[in-house]
Amino acid sequence: MRAVRDVPRSRAVLIGALAVLALAAVLVLAAAPRAATAAPAHDPGPTPFASGALVVETSDHAPPALAWAGPRGALRPLAELSARRLRTADLVAAAKWGTGQPIDDPERERQVLTAVARQAGEVGGDPVATVAVFRDQIEANKLVQRALYRRWRAAPDQAPTERPDLARVRAEINRINGGLVRAVAASEPARTAWLCPVALLPEAARAHRDQALDGPHGVAFVRALRSVCALPPIASAGTLAP
């Protein structure tokens, strides 16, 4: 018996940490040119609350993870749906603006987390991992809402003039949630692989670009993906090898 260091795993974790930092830098820098040249600050891309209509493009289910080979392909639906879900934050903020409803809604959050844990079990996923991912999704959504509130308070002329129906917005979020639960379950081998952060980086950058996320959305997107990669524990330096 002898003590050994798990060098390959240590290197993998280092690569993963660097990839996470790179992801944050890529998404923020990618958003900078759009933020500098954007039209009204409250309208990043297609107006999400024009005429009170929902325009978030999504589907009732995640894109099939097997459509792309390898870890990157398995993580692509998860990144895409996370970005689409983040886009609904504009709608939620516009629906609550001026109504006195707080951004934080603990009861709604409990309902969402309970529902996704149940759905994860139904599709063969890990309820604990799914809840962890959705906690990040919820916090990311609130980051965008707070950023929009600050923007609208500073420039009232940029605030939404029409209010979306919050019940309809939440119904859309629930549909995205269902696809995201399935995406989390389908991507478990990729999410628990040592190089998951490296595989996630280009898929996150693709989703960031496709959804035209601006600065605040880009920062929140990093938060939304924080628990996607669930790396296994590292063997300590004192672990005994046969």
PDB file of C-alpha atoms in Angstrom:
ATOM      1  CA  MET A   1       0.000   0.000   0.000  1.00  0.00           C
ATOM      2  CA  ARG A   2       1.344   3.478  -0.808  1.00  0.00           C
ATOM      3  CA  ALA A   3       0.070   7.055  -0.747  1.00  0.00           C
ATOM      4  CA  VAL A   4      -0.397   8.625  -4.166  1.00  0.00           C
ATOM      5  CA  ARG A   5      -1.742  11.813  -5.632  1.00  0.00           C
ATOM      6  CA  ASP A   6      -4.456  11.535  -8.225  1.00  0.00           C
ATOM      7  CA  VAL A   7      -2.620  13.689 -10.764  1.00  0.00           C
ATOM      8  CA  PRO A   8      -4.940  13.111 -13.759  1.00  0.00           C
ATOM      9  CA  ARG A   9      -7.993  14.088 -11.711  1.00  0.00           C
ATOM     10  CA  SER A  10      -6.264  17.142 -10.268  1.00  0.00           C
ATOM     11  CA  ARG A  11      -5.389  18.266 -13.780  1.00  0.00           C
ATOM     12  CA  ALA A  12      -8.971  17.690 -14.913  1.00  0.00           C
ATOM     13  CA  VAL A  13     -10.338  19.808 -12.085  1.00  0.00           C
ATOM     14  CA  LEU A  14      -7.848  22.568 -12.893  1.00  0.00           C
ATOM     15  CA  ILE A  15      -8.955  22.472 -16.541  1.00  0.00           C
ATOM     16  CA  GLY A  16     -12.577  22.578 -15.395  1.00  0.00           C
ATOM     17  CA  ALA A  17     -11.983  25.615 -13.178  1.00  0.00           C
ATOM     18  CA  LEU A  18     -10.211  27.442 -15.994  1.00  0.00           C
ATOM     19  CA  ALA A  19     -13.075  26.586 -18.334  1.00  0.00           C
ATOM     20  CA  VAL A  20     -15.621  28.091 -15.936  1.00  0.00           C
ATOM     21  CA  LEU A  21     -13.593  31.306 -15.749  1.00  0.00           C
ATOM     22  CA  ALA A  22     -13.283  31.316 -19.523  1.00  0.00           C
ATOM     23  CA  LEU A  23     -17.042  30.847 -19.865  1.00  0.00           C
ATOM     24  CA  ALA A  24     -17.723  33.899 -17.739  1.00  0.00           C
ATOM     25  CA  ALA A  25     -15.211  35.979 -19.699  1.00  0.00           C
ATOM     26  CA  VAL A  26     -16.486  34.833 -23.094  1.00  0.00           C
ATOM     27  CA  LEU A  27     -20.130  35.533 -22.307  1.00  0.00           C
ATOM     28  CA  VAL A  28     -19.516  38.950 -20.770  1.00  0.00           C
ATOM     29  CA  LEU A  29     -17.147  40.046 -23.543  1.00  0.00           C
ATOM     30  CA  ALA A  30     -19.490  38.741 -26.228  1.00  0.00           C
ATOM     31  CA  ALA A  31     -22.278  40.845 -24.782  1.00  0.00           C
ATOM     32  CA  ALA A  32     -20.215  44.033 -24.574  1.00  0.00           C
ATOM     33  CA  PRO A  33     -20.438  45.076 -28.266  1.00  0.00           C
ATOM     34  CA  ARG A  34     -24.204  44.548 -28.298  1.00  0.00           C
ATOM     35  CA  ALA A  35     -24.638  46.465 -25.060  1.00  0.00           C
ATOM     36  CA  ALA A  36     -22.707  49.406 -26.486  1.00  0.00           C
ATOM     37  CA  THR A  37     -24.722  49.603 -29.686  1.00  0.00           C
ATOM     38  CA  ALA A  38     -28.092  48.327 -28.521  1.00  0.00           C
ATOM     39  CA  ALA A  39     -31.308  50.205 -29.151  1.00  0.00           C
ATOM     40  CA  PRO A  40     -33.344  50.888 -26.019  1.00  0.00           C
ATOM     41  CA  ALA A  41     -31.715  49.171 -23.072  1.00  0.00           C
ATOM     42  CA  HIS A  42     -34.912  47.408 -22.154  1.00  0.00           C
ATOM     43  CA  ASP A  43     -35.192  45.760 -25.563  1.00  0.00           C
ATOM     44  CA  PRO A  44     -32.341  43.263 -26.073  1.00  0.00           C
ATOM     45  CA  GLY A  45     -33.349  41.514 -29.264  1.00  0.00           C
ATOM     46  CA  PRO A  46     -37.022  40.927 -30.041  1.00  0.00           C
ATOM     47  CA  THR A  47     -39.253  42.832 -27.622  1.00  0.00           C
ATOM     48  CA  PRO A  48     -40.379  40.196 -25.122  1.00  0.00           C
ATOM     49  CA  PHE A  49     -43.417  42.084 -23.881  1.00  0.00           C
ATOM     50  CA  ALA A  50     -44.717  43.841 -26.972  1.00  0.00           C
ATOM     51  CA  SER A  51     -48.507  44.003 -26.844  1.00  0.00           C
ATOM     52  CA  GLY A  52     -48.380  41.712 -23.826  1.00  0.00           C
ATOM     53  CA  ALA A  53     -47.697  38.735 -26.076  1.00  0.00           C
ATOM     54  CA  LEU A  54     -45.331  35.904 -25.345  1.00  0.00           C
ATOM     55  CA  VAL A  55     -42.672  35.597 -27.996  1.00  0.00           C
ATOM     56  CA  VAL A  56     -40.172  33.294 -26.291  1.00  0.00           C
ATOM     57  CA  GLU A  57     -39.514  30.533 -28.776  1.00  0.00           C
ATOM     58  CA  THR A  58     -39.447  27.140 -27.154  1.00  0.00           C
ATOM     59  CA  SER A  59     -41.018  23.729 -27.275  1.00  0.00           C
ATOM     60  CA  ASP A  60     -42.625  21.383 -24.812  1.00  0.00           C
ATOM     61  CA  HIS A  61     -39.585  19.151 -24.792  1.00  0.00           C
ATOM     62  CA  ALA A  62     -35.834  19.370 -24.940  1.00  0.00           C
ATOM     63  CA  PRO A  63     -34.118  18.906 -28.299  1.00  0.00           C
ATOM     64  CA  PRO A  64     -33.022  15.263 -28.489  1.00  0.00           C
ATOM     65  CA  ALA A  65     -29.642  15.010 -26.777  1.00  0.00           C
ATOM     66  CA  LEU A  66     -28.667  12.107 -29.010  1.00  0.00           C
ATOM     67  CA  ALA A  67     -28.878  14.296 -32.092  1.00  0.00           C
ATOM     68  CA  TRP A  68     -25.273  15.305 -31.430  1.00  0.00           C
ATOM     69  CA  ALA A  69     -22.533  12.895 -30.492  1.00  0.00           C
ATOM     70  CA  GLY A  70     -20.311  13.252 -27.449  1.00  0.00           C
ATOM     71  CA  PRO A  71     -20.477  15.338 -24.265  1.00  0.00           C
ATOM     72  CA  ARG A  72     -20.956  18.611 -26.125  1.00  0.00           C
ATOM     73  CA  GLY A  73     -24.014  17.261 -27.889  1.00  0.00           C
ATOM     74  CA  ALA A  74     -25.505  16.011 -24.643  1.00  0.00           C
ATOM     75  CA  LEU A  75     -25.038  19.423 -23.023  1.00  0.00           C
ATOM     76  CA  ARG A  76     -26.378  21.470 -25.923  1.00  0.00           C
ATOM     77  CA  PRO A  77     -30.110  21.125 -25.121  1.00  0.00           C
ATOM     78  CA  LEU A  78     -29.403  22.003 -21.506  1.00  0.00           C
ATOM     79  CA  ALA A  79     -27.552  25.173 -22.472  1.00  0.00           C
ATOM     80  CA  GLU A  80     -30.168  26.147 -25.067  1.00  0.00           C
ATOM     81  CA  LEU A  81     -33.103  25.721 -22.708  1.00  0.00           C
ATOM     82  CA  SER A  82     -31.291  27.544 -19.910  1.00  0.00           C
ATOM     83  CA  ALA A  83     -30.803  30.538 -22.195  1.00  0.00           C
ATOM     84  CA  ARG A  84     -34.440  30.444 -23.315  1.00  0.00           C
ATOM     85  CA  ARG A  85     -35.620  30.250 -19.726  1.00  0.00           C
ATOM     86  CA  LEU A  86     -33.446  33.226 -18.835  1.00  0.00           C
ATOM     87  CA  ARG A  87     -35.138  35.230 -21.587  1.00  0.00           C
ATOM     88  CA  THR A  88     -38.450  34.892 -19.729  1.00  0.00           C
ATOM     89  CA  ALA A  89     -37.015  37.047 -16.931  1.00  0.00           C
ATOM     90  CA  ASP A  90     -37.809  40.118 -19.047  1.00  0.00           C
ATOM     91  CA  LEU A  91     -41.439  39.029 -19.220  1.00  0.00           C
ATOM     92  CA  VAL A  92     -41.666  38.322 -15.495  1.00  0.00           C
ATOM     93  CA  ALA A  93     -40.098  41.687 -14.671  1.00  0.00           C
ATOM     94  CA  ALA A  94     -42.463  43.510 -17.016  1.00  0.00           C
ATOM     95  CA  ALA A  95     -45.465  41.666 -15.545  1.00  0.00           C
ATOM     96  CA  LYS A  96     -44.505  42.636 -11.985  1.00  0.00           C
ATOM     97  CA  TRP A  97     -43.298  46.170 -12.689  1.00  0.00           C
ATOM     98  CA  GLY A  98     -45.467  48.754 -10.974  1.00  0.00           C
ATOM     99  CA  THR A  99     -47.684  46.176  -9.258  1.00  0.00           C
ATOM    100  CA  GLY A 100     -45.890  45.983  -5.939  1.00  0.00           C
ATOM    101  CA  GLN A 101     -45.193  42.271  -6.405  1.00  0.00           C
ATOM    102  CA  PRO A 102     -41.717  41.434  -5.105  1.00  0.00           C
ATOM    103  CA  ILE A 103     -39.101  39.849  -7.309  1.00  0.00           C
ATOM    104  CA  ASP A 104     -38.505  37.161  -4.697  1.00  0.00           C
ATOM    105  CA  ASP A 105     -41.429  34.745  -4.500  1.00  0.00           C
ATOM    106  CA  PRO A 106     -40.489  31.914  -2.084  1.00  0.00           C
ATOM    107  CA  GLU A 107     -43.802  30.099  -2.486  1.00  0.00           C
ATOM    108  CA  ARG A 108     -43.533  30.021  -6.280  1.00  0.00           C
ATOM    109  CA  GLU A 109     -39.910  28.869  -5.994  1.00  0.00           C
ATOM    110  CA  ARG A 110     -40.902  26.015  -3.668  1.00  0.00           C
ATOM    111  CA  GLN A 111     -43.590  24.956  -6.107  1.00  0.00           C
ATOM    112  CA  VAL A 112     -41.132  24.918  -9.006  1.00  0.00           C
ATOM    113  CA  LEU A 113     -38.484  22.957  -7.113  1.00  0.00           C
ATOM    114  CA  THR A 114     -41.013  20.419  -5.857  1.00  0.00           C
ATOM    115  CA  ALA A 115     -42.401  19.958  -9.363  1.00  0.00           C
ATOM    116  CA  VAL A 116     -39.017  19.499 -11.063  1.00  0.00           C
ATOM    117  CA  ALA A 117     -37.856  17.033  -8.400  1.00  0.00           C
ATOM    118  CA  ARG A 118     -40.967  14.939  -9.036  1.00  0.00           C
ATOM    119  CA  GLN A 119     -40.560  15.176 -12.808  1.00  0.00           C
ATOM    120  CA  ALA A 120     -36.889  14.163 -12.546  1.00  0.00           C
ATOM    121  CA  GLY A 121     -37.881  10.970 -10.768  1.00  0.00           C
ATOM    122  CA  GLU A 122     -40.507  10.251 -13.407  1.00  0.00           C
ATOM    123  CA  VAL A 123     -37.996  10.489 -16.273  1.00  0.00           C
ATOM    124  CA  GLY A 124     -35.217   8.588 -14.522  1.00  0.00           C
ATOM    125  CA  GLY A 125     -33.169  11.633 -13.581  1.00  0.00           C
ATOM    126  CA  ASP A 126     -31.502  12.622 -10.319  1.00  0.00           C
ATOM    127  CA  PRO A 127     -33.912  14.810  -8.289  1.00  0.00           C
ATOM    128  CA  VAL A 128     -31.106  16.273  -6.172  1.00  0.00           C
ATOM    129  CA  ALA A 129     -29.013  17.299  -9.175  1.00  0.00           C
ATOM    130  CA  THR A 130     -32.099  18.624 -10.941  1.00  0.00           C
ATOM    131  CA  VAL A 131     -33.090  20.787  -7.978  1.00  0.00           C
ATOM    132  CA  ALA A 132     -29.535  22.166  -7.776  1.00  0.00           C
ATOM    133  CA  VAL A 133     -29.665  23.180 -11.441  1.00  0.00           C
ATOM    134  CA  PHE A 134     -33.058  24.801 -11.019  1.00  0.00           C
ATOM    135  CA  ARG A 135     -32.020  26.757  -7.930  1.00  0.00           C
ATOM    136  CA  ASP A 136     -29.399  28.368 -10.135  1.00  0.00           C
ATOM    137  CA  GLN A 137     -31.944  28.953 -12.897  1.00  0.00           C
ATOM    138  CA  ILE A 138     -34.246  30.742 -10.444  1.00  0.00           C
ATOM    139  CA  GLU A 139     -31.462  32.888  -9.010  1.00  0.00           C
ATOM    140  CA  ALA A 140     -30.277  33.798 -12.509  1.00  0.00           C
ATOM    141  CA  ASN A 141     -33.800  34.837 -13.485  1.00  0.00           C
ATOM    142  CA  LYS A 142     -33.974  37.111 -10.455  1.00  0.00           C
ATOM    143  CA  LEU A 143     -30.595  38.660 -11.311  1.00  0.00           C
ATOM    144  CA  VAL A 144     -32.024  39.781 -14.644  1.00  0.00           C
ATOM    145  CA  GLN A 145     -35.218  41.077 -13.043  1.00  0.00           C
ATOM    146  CA  ARG A 146     -33.236  43.165 -10.543  1.00  0.00           C
ATOM    147  CA  ALA A 147     -31.026  44.544 -13.303  1.00  0.00           C
ATOM    148  CA  LEU A 148     -34.100  45.555 -15.311  1.00  0.00           C
ATOM    149  CA  TYR A 149     -35.713  47.201 -12.286  1.00  0.00           C
ATOM    150  CA  ARG A 150     -32.564  49.262 -11.692  1.00  0.00           C
ATOM    151  CA  ARG A 151     -32.538  50.242 -15.358  1.00  0.00           C
ATOM    152  CA  TRP A 152     -36.183  51.246 -15.407  1.00  0.00           C
ATOM    153  CA  ARG A 153     -35.912  53.244 -12.177  1.00  0.00           C
ATOM    154  CA  ALA A 154     -32.942  55.133 -13.587  1.00  0.00           C
ATOM    155  CA  ALA A 155     -34.659  55.702 -16.966  1.00  0.00           C
ATOM    156  CA  PRO A 156     -38.447  55.580 -16.541  1.00  0.00           C
ATOM    157  CA  ASP A 157     -38.955  56.223 -20.252  1.00  0.00           C
ATOM    158  CA  GLN A 158     -37.400  52.810 -20.926  1.00  0.00           C
ATOM    159  CA  ALA A 159     -39.796  50.955 -18.628  1.00  0.00           C
ATOM    160  CA  PRO A 160     -42.429  48.691 -20.242  1.00  0.00           C
ATOM    161  CA  THR A 161     -45.695  50.395 -21.038  1.00  0.00           C
ATOM    162  CA  GLU A 162     -47.730  47.195 -21.293  1.00  0.00           C
ATOM    163  CA  ARG A 163     -47.931  44.379 -18.785  1.00  0.00           C
ATOM    164  CA  PRO A 164     -47.781  40.720 -19.855  1.00  0.00           C
ATOM    165  CA  ASP A 165     -50.105  38.247 -18.171  1.00  0.00           C
ATOM    166  CA  LEU A 166     -47.948  36.699 -15.426  1.00  0.00           C
ATOM    167  CA  ALA A 167     -50.005  33.485 -15.440  1.00  0.00           C
ATOM    168  CA  ARG A 168     -49.278  32.996 -19.150  1.00  0.00           C
ATOM    169  CA  VAL A 169     -45.611  33.780 -18.622  1.00  0.00           C
ATOM    170  CA  ARG A 170     -45.382  31.209 -15.867  1.00  0.00           C
ATOM    171  CA  ALA A 171     -47.156  28.633 -18.005  1.00  0.00           C
ATOM    172  CA  GLU A 172     -44.445  29.175 -20.636  1.00  0.00           C
ATOM    173  CA  ILE A 173     -41.736  28.843 -17.983  1.00  0.00           C
ATOM    174  CA  ASN A 174     -43.311  25.590 -16.831  1.00  0.00           C
ATOM    175  CA  ARG A 175     -43.114  24.233 -20.382  1.00  0.00           C
ATOM    176  CA  ILE A 176     -39.444  25.149 -20.582  1.00  0.00           C
ATOM    177  CA  ASN A 177     -38.925  23.594 -17.148  1.00  0.00           C
ATOM    178  CA  GLY A 178     -40.250  20.264 -18.397  1.00  0.00           C
ATOM    179  CA  GLY A 179     -37.771  20.213 -21.265  1.00  0.00           C
ATOM    180  CA  LEU A 180     -34.961  21.288 -18.974  1.00  0.00           C
ATOM    181  CA  VAL A 181     -35.717  18.460 -16.529  1.00  0.00           C
ATOM    182  CA  ARG A 182     -35.407  15.968 -19.370  1.00  0.00           C
ATOM    183  CA  ALA A 183     -32.228  17.628 -20.609  1.00  0.00           C
ATOM    184  CA  VAL A 184     -30.645  17.343 -17.158  1.00  0.00           C
ATOM    185  CA  ALA A 185     -31.583  13.662 -16.963  1.00  0.00           C
ATOM    186  CA  ALA A 186     -30.359  12.869 -20.485  1.00  0.00           C
ATOM    187  CA  SER A 187     -27.022  14.623 -19.967  1.00  0.00           C
ATOM    188  CA  GLU A 188     -25.986  12.933 -16.705  1.00  0.00           C
ATOM    189  CA  PRO A 189     -22.932  11.108 -18.148  1.00  0.00           C
ATOM    190  CA  ALA A 190     -21.680  14.350 -19.702  1.00  0.00           C
ATOM    191  CA  ARG A 191     -22.451  16.432 -16.609  1.00  0.00           C
ATOM    192  CA  THR A 192     -20.505  14.119 -14.323  1.00  0.00           C
ATOM    193  CA  ALA A 193     -17.508  13.747 -16.638  1.00  0.00           C
ATOM    194  CA  TRP A 194     -14.245  15.360 -15.559  1.00  0.00           C
ATOM    195  CA  LEU A 195     -14.073  17.601 -18.602  1.00  0.00           C
ATOM    196  CA  CYS A 196     -17.718  18.691 -18.413  1.00  0.00           C
ATOM    197  CA  PRO A 197     -16.813  22.409 -18.014  1.00  0.00           C
ATOM    198  CA  VAL A 198     -14.678  22.246 -21.145  1.00  0.00           C
ATOM    199  CA  ALA A 199     -17.513  20.611 -23.110  1.00  0.00           C
ATOM    200  CA  LEU A 200     -20.069  23.062 -21.716  1.00  0.00           C
ATOM    201  CA  LEU A 201     -18.126  26.179 -22.710  1.00  0.00           C
ATOM    202  CA  PRO A 202     -18.774  26.127 -26.497  1.00  0.00           C
ATOM    203  CA  GLU A 203     -22.403  25.091 -26.019  1.00  0.00           C
ATOM    204  CA  ALA A 204     -22.975  27.939 -23.589  1.00  0.00           C
ATOM    205  CA  ALA A 205     -21.335  30.361 -26.015  1.00  0.00           C
ATOM    206  CA  ARG A 206     -23.592  29.079 -28.811  1.00  0.00           C
ATOM    207  CA  ALA A 207     -26.746  29.497 -26.720  1.00  0.00           C
ATOM    208  CA  HIS A 208     -25.586  32.942 -25.585  1.00  0.00           C
ATOM    209  CA  ARG A 209     -25.188  34.006 -29.205  1.00  0.00           C
ATOM    210  CA  ASP A 210     -28.420  32.427 -30.443  1.00  0.00           C
ATOM    211  CA  GLN A 211     -30.495  34.112 -27.739  1.00  0.00           C
ATOM    212  CA  ALA A 212     -28.607  37.437 -28.173  1.00  0.00           C
ATOM    213  CA  LEU A 213     -28.055  37.809 -24.431  1.00  0.00           C
ATOM    214  CA  ASP A 214     -26.828  41.252 -23.423  1.00  0.00           C
ATOM    215  CA  GLY A 215     -24.519  42.104 -20.506  1.00  0.00           C
ATOM    216  CA  PRO A 216     -26.891  41.521 -17.561  1.00  0.00           C
ATOM    217  CA  HIS A 217     -28.322  38.420 -19.210  1.00  0.00           C
ATOM    218  CA  GLY A 218     -24.825  37.118 -19.929  1.00  0.00           C
ATOM    219  CA  VAL A 219     -23.761  37.496 -16.312  1.00  0.00           C
ATOM    220  CA  ALA A 220     -26.961  35.783 -15.177  1.00  0.00           C
ATOM    221  CA  PHE A 221     -26.415  33.000 -17.727  1.00  0.00           C
ATOM    222  CA  VAL A 222     -23.147  32.073 -16.023  1.00  0.00           C
ATOM    223  CA  ARG A 223     -25.085  31.855 -12.759  1.00  0.00           C
ATOM    224  CA  ALA A 224     -27.756  29.688 -14.394  1.00  0.00           C
ATOM    225  CA  LEU A 225     -25.180  27.109 -15.470  1.00  0.00           C
ATOM    226  CA  ARG A 226     -23.216  26.957 -12.234  1.00  0.00           C
ATOM    227  CA  SER A 227     -24.433  23.511 -11.128  1.00  0.00           C
ATOM    228  CA  VAL A 228     -24.641  21.875 -14.550  1.00  0.00           C
ATOM    229  CA  CYS A 229     -21.298  20.123 -14.162  1.00  0.00           C
ATOM    230  CA  ALA A 230     -21.383  17.836 -11.135  1.00  0.00           C
ATOM    231  CA  LEU A 231     -17.798  16.615 -10.911  1.00  0.00           C
ATOM    232  CA  PRO A 232     -17.101  13.527  -8.766  1.00  0.00           C
ATOM    233  CA  PRO A 233     -15.006  14.051  -5.608  1.00  0.00           C
ATOM    234  CA  ILE A 234     -11.231  14.136  -5.931  1.00  0.00           C
ATOM    235  CA  ALA A 235      -9.119  11.529  -4.198  1.00  0.00           C
ATOM    236  CA  SER A 236      -7.074  13.270  -1.484  1.00  0.00           C
ATOM    237  CA  ALA A 237      -3.281  13.221  -1.385  1.00  0.00           C
ATOM    238  CA  GLY A 238      -3.357  10.717   1.439  1.00  0.00           C
ATOM    239  CA  THR A 239      -5.531   8.160  -0.338  1.00  0.00           C
ATOM    240  CA  LEU A 240      -3.992   4.731  -0.202  1.00  0.00           C
ATOM    241  CA  ALA A 241      -3.637   2.900  -3.478  1.00  0.00           C
ATOM    242  CA  PRO A 242      -3.123  -0.878  -3.588  1.00  0.00           C
TER     243      PRO A 242
END
